[in-house]
Amino acid sequence: PAPIGTFVPSAGALAPTPCPAGTYSSVEAAASCQLAEPGSFVELQGSAEQTTCPIEASLVVKGVFAGVGTRVAGPLPGGRGGS
């Protein structure tokens, strides 16, 4: 079976595929990867878990965000500030 951090994209695939950055797989033999949840990020491909953003990013303070499928926390598009 595909190890954690990977998925098997279709029946008959010869090898598992690493989950892309922004996604993860915490179970063996996954058919797909899960998107990082808001307030979390997955920086590297082949990850088995998501990482919770620092509290200031999770709360969208001072223009920092971490949305669904985020690779890294970063500034809000267009320089918009947080509330």
Short mmCIF file of C-alpha atoms in Angstrom, two decimals:
data_model
loop_
_atom_site.label_atom_id
_atom_site.label_comp_id
_atom_site.label_asym_id
_atom_site.label_seq_id
_atom_site.Cartn_x
_atom_site.Cartn_y
_atom_site.Cartn_z
CA PRO A 1 0.00 0.00 0.00
CA ALA A 2 0.99 3.66 -0.39
CA PRO A 3 2.77 4.95 2.72
CA ILE A 4 1.54 8.02 4.60
CA GLY A 5 2.37 11.26 2.78
CA THR A 6 1.54 9.65 -0.58
CA PHE A 7 -1.50 8.56 -2.55
CA VAL A 8 -2.35 6.16 -5.37
CA PRO A 9 -4.03 8.27 -8.09
CA SER A 10 -5.68 5.37 -9.92
CA ALA A 11 -6.19 1.63 -9.76
CA GLY A 12 -3.23 -0.16 -11.30
CA ALA A 13 -0.76 2.65 -10.59
CA LEU A 14 2.74 1.22 -10.35
CA ALA A 15 3.94 3.52 -7.57
CA PRO A 16 2.46 5.93 -5.05
CA THR A 17 2.68 9.68 -5.72
CA PRO A 18 3.86 12.12 -3.02
CA CYS A 19 1.17 14.54 -1.90
CA PRO A 20 1.91 17.99 -3.36
CA ALA A 21 2.74 20.97 -1.14
CA GLY A 22 -0.48 22.36 0.35
CA THR A 23 -1.84 18.82 0.86
CA TYR A 24 -1.10 15.85 3.11
CA SER A 25 -2.06 12.22 3.74
CA SER A 26 -2.07 10.83 7.26
CA VAL A 27 -3.21 7.31 6.29
CA GLU A 28 -1.73 4.46 4.29
CA ALA A 29 -3.24 3.52 0.93
CA ALA A 30 -4.89 6.92 0.40
CA ALA A 31 -6.69 7.51 -2.90
CA SER A 32 -6.16 11.27 -2.62
CA CYS A 33 -4.51 13.88 -0.42
CA GLN A 34 -6.29 16.28 1.92
CA LEU A 35 -6.03 20.06 1.51
CA ALA A 36 -4.50 21.97 4.39
CA GLU A 37 -7.29 23.45 6.49
CA PRO A 38 -7.65 27.21 7.09
CA GLY A 39 -5.18 28.23 9.79
CA SER A 40 -2.75 25.46 8.77
CA PHE A 41 -0.22 24.90 6.00
CA VAL A 42 1.79 22.11 4.35
CA GLU A 43 5.08 23.40 3.02
CA LEU A 44 6.69 20.24 1.60
CA GLN A 45 5.47 17.53 -0.74
CA GLY A 46 5.06 14.06 0.74
CA SER A 47 3.81 15.38 4.09
CA ALA A 48 1.88 13.22 6.53
CA GLU A 49 0.39 16.13 8.49
CA GLN A 50 -0.44 19.79 8.32
CA THR A 51 1.20 22.43 10.51
CA THR A 52 -0.83 24.93 12.51
CA CYS A 53 0.07 28.51 11.66
CA PRO A 54 1.35 30.80 14.40
CA ILE A 55 -1.60 32.34 16.24
CA GLU A 56 -1.17 35.70 14.50
CA ALA A 57 -1.50 34.02 11.09
CA SER A 58 -4.51 31.95 12.13
CA LEU A 59 -6.32 35.06 13.31
CA VAL A 60 -5.45 37.03 10.15
CA VAL A 61 -3.63 39.69 12.13
CA LYS A 62 -1.59 42.36 10.37
CA GLY A 63 -2.29 41.05 6.88
CA VAL A 64 -1.17 37.42 7.28
CA PHE A 65 -3.28 34.52 6.09
CA ALA A 66 -3.36 30.76 5.69
CA GLY A 67 -6.26 29.59 3.53
CA VAL A 68 -7.39 26.16 2.34
CA GLY A 69 -4.57 24.29 0.59
CA THR A 70 -1.98 26.83 1.67
CA ARG A 71 1.66 25.97 1.21
CA VAL A 72 2.95 28.65 3.60
CA ALA A 73 1.39 31.49 5.58
CA GLY A 74 1.93 34.78 3.84
CA PRO A 75 0.71 38.34 3.33
CA LEU A 76 -2.81 38.89 2.15
CA PRO A 77 -3.06 39.52 -1.59
CA GLY A 78 -3.06 43.20 -2.48
CA GLY A 79 -1.56 44.24 0.86
CA ARG A 80 -4.90 44.16 2.68
CA GLY A 81 -4.62 44.27 6.45
CA GLY A 82 -6.21 41.84 8.85
CA SER A 83 -8.90 42.63 11.35
#
